[in-house]
Amino acid sequence: MEKTKVLFVCLGNICRSPLAEAVFKHKVKQLQKENDFYIDSCGTANYHVGDPPDSRTIANAKRNGIEINHVGRQFSGEDFERFDFIFAMDKKNLRNILQQTSNVEWQNKVKLFRSIDTSDDELEVPDPYYGTEKDFQHVFEVVDKTASVLVQVLIR
Ligand code: 4NP
């Protein structure tokens, strides 16, 4: 059976989306479903192409029991073909992605990550880049909760 291909997208691909990728992979693995999924992340900006995730994100994730392994890359038009689901971390990134295609079928693959979790009204994962450890921990908790919902939605 074809894998379900899931892409997480933020701005820099060093804080939010590599965390979402790692947390979602962890949850899929716990359910022994890793062979059913291809999971990746990228950024709409190109500032951190080739870079590892932010050291604060790596350290925070580790404290929460999650190992992150990723190399930064920028979103490209080919991602519309390659992925089944494209989850943007905030509205600005959602708009940026949607502007890159006029194909409605491709546009329909793109959603706000937090829109999956209907138990709260917040739709954006806040950017922690200029924040403190408290902000990184908040991002972790949001991503962890949303990824728990997503895994239940996508598991087959
Ligand atoms: P991310 O956070 O989009 O969650 O990876 C950011 C990373 C870098 C920058 C902004 C946000 N930056 O301006 O370099």
PDB file of C-alpha atoms and ligand atoms in Angstrom:
ATOM      1  CA  MET A   1       0.000   0.000   0.000  1.00  0.00           C
ATOM      2  CA  GLU A   2       1.165   3.566  -0.728  1.00  0.00           C
ATOM      3  CA  LYS A   3       2.543   5.497   2.199  1.00  0.00           C
ATOM      4  CA  THR A   4       0.638   8.495   3.533  1.00  0.00           C
ATOM      5  CA  LYS A   5       2.965  11.454   2.909  1.00  0.00           C
ATOM      6  CA  VAL A   6       2.810  14.256   5.450  1.00  0.00           C
ATOM      7  CA  LEU A   7       4.734  17.556   5.317  1.00  0.00           C
ATOM      8  CA  PHE A   8       5.003  20.112   8.150  1.00  0.00           C
ATOM      9  CA  VAL A   9       5.864  23.681   7.147  1.00  0.00           C
ATOM     10  CA  CYS A  10       6.968  26.730   9.143  1.00  0.00           C
ATOM     11  CA  LEU A  11       9.051  29.788   8.250  1.00  0.00           C
ATOM     12  CA  GLY A  12      12.648  28.830   9.012  1.00  0.00           C
ATOM     13  CA  ASN A  13      12.367  25.004   9.312  1.00  0.00           C
ATOM     14  CA  ILE A  14      14.505  25.124  12.448  1.00  0.00           C
ATOM     15  CA  CYS A  15      11.945  25.447  15.290  1.00  0.00           C
ATOM     16  CA  ARG A  16       8.291  24.486  14.805  1.00  0.00           C
ATOM     17  CA  SER A  17       8.142  22.215  11.752  1.00  0.00           C
ATOM     18  CA  PRO A  18      11.141  19.972  12.543  1.00  0.00           C
ATOM     19  CA  LEU A  19       9.628  19.548  16.023  1.00  0.00           C
ATOM     20  CA  ALA A  20       6.223  18.636  14.546  1.00  0.00           C
ATOM     21  CA  GLU A  21       7.961  16.180  12.207  1.00  0.00           C
ATOM     22  CA  ALA A  22       9.855  14.522  15.093  1.00  0.00           C
ATOM     23  CA  VAL A  23       6.868  14.382  17.464  1.00  0.00           C
ATOM     24  CA  PHE A  24       4.539  12.998  14.782  1.00  0.00           C
ATOM     25  CA  LYS A  25       7.158  10.394  13.757  1.00  0.00           C
ATOM     26  CA  HIS A  26       7.512   9.386  17.421  1.00  0.00           C
ATOM     27  CA  LYS A  27       3.758   8.868  17.805  1.00  0.00           C
ATOM     28  CA  VAL A  28       3.521   6.893  14.561  1.00  0.00           C
ATOM     29  CA  LYS A  29       6.429   4.719  15.712  1.00  0.00           C
ATOM     30  CA  GLN A  30       4.814   4.078  19.098  1.00  0.00           C
ATOM     31  CA  LEU A  31       1.855   2.640  17.184  1.00  0.00           C
ATOM     32  CA  GLN A  32       4.258   0.608  14.994  1.00  0.00           C
ATOM     33  CA  LYS A  33       2.912   2.314  11.890  1.00  0.00           C
ATOM     34  CA  GLU A  34       6.169   3.877  10.668  1.00  0.00           C
ATOM     35  CA  ASN A  35       6.064   1.862   7.430  1.00  0.00           C
ATOM     36  CA  ASP A  36       2.724   3.436   6.526  1.00  0.00           C
ATOM     37  CA  PHE A  37       4.037   7.014   6.524  1.00  0.00           C
ATOM     38  CA  TYR A  38       6.581   9.287   4.872  1.00  0.00           C
ATOM     39  CA  ILE A  39       7.023  12.342   7.107  1.00  0.00           C
ATOM     40  CA  ASP A  40       9.102  15.469   6.444  1.00  0.00           C
ATOM     41  CA  SER A  41       9.290  19.195   7.204  1.00  0.00           C
ATOM     42  CA  CYS A  42      10.452  22.351   5.450  1.00  0.00           C
ATOM     43  CA  GLY A  43      10.306  26.144   5.630  1.00  0.00           C
ATOM     44  CA  THR A  44       8.788  28.790   3.379  1.00  0.00           C
ATOM     45  CA  ALA A  45      11.952  30.916   3.828  1.00  0.00           C
ATOM     46  CA  ASN A  46      15.444  29.987   2.686  1.00  0.00           C
ATOM     47  CA  TYR A  47      17.480  31.459   5.586  1.00  0.00           C
ATOM     48  CA  HIS A  48      18.257  28.111   7.209  1.00  0.00           C
ATOM     49  CA  VAL A  49      18.613  25.736   4.259  1.00  0.00           C
ATOM     50  CA  GLY A  50      21.171  23.062   5.213  1.00  0.00           C
ATOM     51  CA  ASP A  51      21.092  24.017   8.899  1.00  0.00           C
ATOM     52  CA  PRO A  52      20.272  21.702  11.810  1.00  0.00           C
ATOM     53  CA  PRO A  53      17.252  22.634  13.952  1.00  0.00           C
ATOM     54  CA  ASP A  54      17.657  25.487  16.477  1.00  0.00           C
ATOM     55  CA  SER A  55      19.714  24.337  19.493  1.00  0.00           C
ATOM     56  CA  ARG A  56      16.919  25.537  21.815  1.00  0.00           C
ATOM     57  CA  THR A  57      14.374  23.371  19.967  1.00  0.00           C
ATOM     58  CA  ILE A  58      16.697  20.356  20.082  1.00  0.00           C
ATOM     59  CA  ALA A  59      17.349  20.827  23.832  1.00  0.00           C
ATOM     60  CA  ASN A  60      13.692  21.405  24.697  1.00  0.00           C
ATOM     61  CA  ALA A  61      12.561  18.386  22.668  1.00  0.00           C
ATOM     62  CA  LYS A  62      15.199  16.240  24.369  1.00  0.00           C
ATOM     63  CA  ARG A  63      13.916  17.307  27.788  1.00  0.00           C
ATOM     64  CA  ASN A  64      10.503  16.154  26.616  1.00  0.00           C
ATOM     65  CA  GLY A  65      11.868  12.796  25.423  1.00  0.00           C
ATOM     66  CA  ILE A  66      11.985  13.542  21.696  1.00  0.00           C
ATOM     67  CA  GLU A  67      15.083  13.295  19.509  1.00  0.00           C
ATOM     68  CA  ILE A  68      15.151  15.578  16.462  1.00  0.00           C
ATOM     69  CA  ASN A  69      17.123  14.807  13.312  1.00  0.00           C
ATOM     70  CA  HIS A  70      16.584  17.144  10.395  1.00  0.00           C
ATOM     71  CA  VAL A  71      18.415  19.307   7.865  1.00  0.00           C
ATOM     72  CA  GLY A  72      16.678  22.544   6.882  1.00  0.00           C
ATOM     73  CA  ARG A  73      15.185  22.824   3.428  1.00  0.00           C
ATOM     74  CA  GLN A  74      12.853  25.247   1.671  1.00  0.00           C
ATOM     75  CA  PHE A  75       9.336  24.422   0.451  1.00  0.00           C
ATOM     76  CA  SER A  76       9.215  23.841  -3.291  1.00  0.00           C
ATOM     77  CA  GLY A  77       6.415  23.437  -5.830  1.00  0.00           C
ATOM     78  CA  GLU A  78       7.306  19.756  -6.152  1.00  0.00           C
ATOM     79  CA  ASP A  79       6.091  19.258  -2.585  1.00  0.00           C
ATOM     80  CA  PHE A  80       2.505  19.686  -3.825  1.00  0.00           C
ATOM     81  CA  GLU A  81       2.943  16.539  -5.931  1.00  0.00           C
ATOM     82  CA  ARG A  82       5.033  14.622  -3.443  1.00  0.00           C
ATOM     83  CA  PHE A  83       2.816  14.999  -0.346  1.00  0.00           C
ATOM     84  CA  ASP A  84      -0.781  14.087   0.501  1.00  0.00           C
ATOM     85  CA  PHE A  85      -1.059  16.488   3.451  1.00  0.00           C
ATOM     86  CA  ILE A  86       0.765  19.789   3.951  1.00  0.00           C
ATOM     87  CA  PHE A  87       0.389  21.304   7.436  1.00  0.00           C
ATOM     88  CA  ALA A  88       1.308  24.968   7.910  1.00  0.00           C
ATOM     89  CA  MET A  89       2.250  26.174  11.382  1.00  0.00           C
ATOM     90  CA  ASP A  90       0.668  29.613  10.985  1.00  0.00           C
ATOM     91  CA  LYS A  91      -1.532  31.645   8.653  1.00  0.00           C
ATOM     92  CA  LYS A  92       1.322  33.534   7.015  1.00  0.00           C
ATOM     93  CA  ASN A  93       2.973  30.281   6.007  1.00  0.00           C
ATOM     94  CA  LEU A  94      -0.388  28.885   4.858  1.00  0.00           C
ATOM     95  CA  ARG A  95      -0.882  31.918   2.588  1.00  0.00           C
ATOM     96  CA  ASN A  96       2.663  31.699   1.282  1.00  0.00           C
ATOM     97  CA  ILE A  97       2.190  28.023   0.332  1.00  0.00           C
ATOM     98  CA  LEU A  98      -1.240  28.549  -1.239  1.00  0.00           C
ATOM     99  CA  GLN A  99       0.125  31.396  -3.381  1.00  0.00           C
ATOM    100  CA  GLN A 100       2.580  28.988  -4.980  1.00  0.00           C
ATOM    101  CA  THR A 101      -0.081  27.069  -6.922  1.00  0.00           C
ATOM    102  CA  SER A 102      -3.348  27.743  -8.733  1.00  0.00           C
ATOM    103  CA  ASN A 103      -4.167  24.014  -8.778  1.00  0.00           C
ATOM    104  CA  VAL A 104      -7.198  23.606  -6.496  1.00  0.00           C
ATOM    105  CA  GLU A 105      -6.474  19.922  -5.857  1.00  0.00           C
ATOM    106  CA  TRP A 106      -3.024  20.882  -4.580  1.00  0.00           C
ATOM    107  CA  GLN A 107      -4.390  23.806  -2.566  1.00  0.00           C
ATOM    108  CA  ASN A 108      -6.769  21.380  -0.863  1.00  0.00           C
ATOM    109  CA  LYS A 109      -3.791  19.424   0.510  1.00  0.00           C
ATOM    110  CA  VAL A 110      -2.755  22.465   2.569  1.00  0.00           C
ATOM    111  CA  LYS A 111      -4.220  23.045   6.042  1.00  0.00           C
ATOM    112  CA  LEU A 112      -3.352  24.823   9.241  1.00  0.00           C
ATOM    113  CA  PHE A 113      -1.814  22.184  11.527  1.00  0.00           C
ATOM    114  CA  ARG A 114      -3.837  23.290  14.565  1.00  0.00           C
ATOM    115  CA  SER A 115      -7.130  23.215  12.632  1.00  0.00           C
ATOM    116  CA  ILE A 116      -6.933  19.407  13.030  1.00  0.00           C
ATOM    117  CA  ASP A 117      -7.471  19.766  16.786  1.00  0.00           C
ATOM    118  CA  THR A 118     -11.048  20.971  17.094  1.00  0.00           C
ATOM    119  CA  SER A 119     -10.921  20.854  20.912  1.00  0.00           C
ATOM    120  CA  ASP A 120      -9.484  24.386  20.992  1.00  0.00           C
ATOM    121  CA  ASP A 121      -9.970  27.529  18.908  1.00  0.00           C
ATOM    122  CA  GLU A 122      -6.321  28.454  18.399  1.00  0.00           C
ATOM    123  CA  LEU A 123      -5.191  27.949  14.808  1.00  0.00           C
ATOM    124  CA  GLU A 124      -1.515  28.933  14.888  1.00  0.00           C
ATOM    125  CA  VAL A 125       1.635  27.494  16.452  1.00  0.00           C
ATOM    126  CA  PRO A 126       3.379  30.657  17.710  1.00  0.00           C
ATOM    127  CA  ASP A 127       6.880  31.392  16.454  1.00  0.00           C
ATOM    128  CA  PRO A 128       9.272  30.874  19.420  1.00  0.00           C
ATOM    129  CA  TYR A 129      12.361  32.212  17.625  1.00  0.00           C
ATOM    130  CA  TYR A 130      12.589  35.487  19.582  1.00  0.00           C
ATOM    131  CA  GLY A 131      11.170  33.904  22.743  1.00  0.00           C
ATOM    132  CA  THR A 132      12.358  32.220  25.907  1.00  0.00           C
ATOM    133  CA  GLU A 133      12.406  28.607  27.144  1.00  0.00           C
ATOM    134  CA  LYS A 134       8.812  29.146  28.276  1.00  0.00           C
ATOM    135  CA  ASP A 135       7.824  29.835  24.669  1.00  0.00           C
ATOM    136  CA  PHE A 136       9.687  26.765  23.407  1.00  0.00           C
ATOM    137  CA  GLN A 137       7.920  24.635  26.029  1.00  0.00           C
ATOM    138  CA  HIS A 138       4.544  26.099  25.014  1.00  0.00           C
ATOM    139  CA  VAL A 139       5.301  25.232  21.372  1.00  0.00           C
ATOM    140  CA  PHE A 140       6.221  21.695  22.428  1.00  0.00           C
ATOM    141  CA  GLU A 141       2.952  21.224  24.312  1.00  0.00           C
ATOM    142  CA  VAL A 142       0.867  22.603  21.432  1.00  0.00           C
ATOM    143  CA  VAL A 143       2.674  20.448  18.862  1.00  0.00           C
ATOM    144  CA  ASP A 144       2.421  17.347  21.068  1.00  0.00           C
ATOM    145  CA  LYS A 145      -1.332  17.767  21.603  1.00  0.00           C
ATOM    146  CA  THR A 146      -2.046  18.508  17.945  1.00  0.00           C
ATOM    147  CA  ALA A 147       0.126  15.605  16.744  1.00  0.00           C
ATOM    148  CA  SER A 148      -1.812  13.236  19.034  1.00  0.00           C
ATOM    149  CA  VAL A 149      -5.028  14.236  17.286  1.00  0.00           C
ATOM    150  CA  LEU A 150      -3.426  14.054  13.844  1.00  0.00           C
ATOM    151  CA  VAL A 151      -2.116  10.536  14.360  1.00  0.00           C
ATOM    152  CA  GLN A 152      -5.628   9.368  15.268  1.00  0.00           C
ATOM    153  CA  VAL A 153      -7.024  11.083  12.163  1.00  0.00           C
ATOM    154  CA  LEU A 154      -4.452   9.643   9.728  1.00  0.00           C
ATOM    155  CA  ILE A 155      -3.801   6.167  11.144  1.00  0.00           C
ATOM    156  CA  ARG A 156      -5.262   3.317   9.099  1.00  0.00           C
TER     157      ARG A 156
HETATM  158  P1  4NP B   1      10.472  28.487  12.661  1.00  0.00           P
HETATM  159  O1  4NP B   1      11.082  29.703  13.492  1.00  0.00           O
HETATM  160  O2  4NP B   1       9.722  29.105  11.503  1.00  0.00           O
HETATM  161  O3  4NP B   1       9.564  27.822  13.630  1.00  0.00           O
HETATM  162  O4  4NP B   1      11.621  27.620  12.227  1.00  0.00           O
HETATM  163  C1  4NP B   1      11.884  30.681  12.910  1.00  0.00           C
HETATM  164  C2  4NP B   1      13.190  30.407  12.597  1.00  0.00           C
HETATM  165  C3  4NP B   1      14.001  31.384  12.057  1.00  0.00           C
HETATM  166  C4  4NP B   1      13.485  32.633  11.829  1.00  0.00           C
HETATM  167  C5  4NP B   1      12.172  32.918  12.142  1.00  0.00           C
HETATM  168  C6  4NP B   1      11.368  31.931  12.676  1.00  0.00           C
HETATM  169  N1  4NP B   1      14.322  33.641  11.319  1.00  0.00           N
HETATM  170  O5  4NP B   1      13.867  34.789  11.199  1.00  0.00           O
HETATM  171  O6  4NP B   1      15.500  33.356  10.981  1.00  0.00           O
END
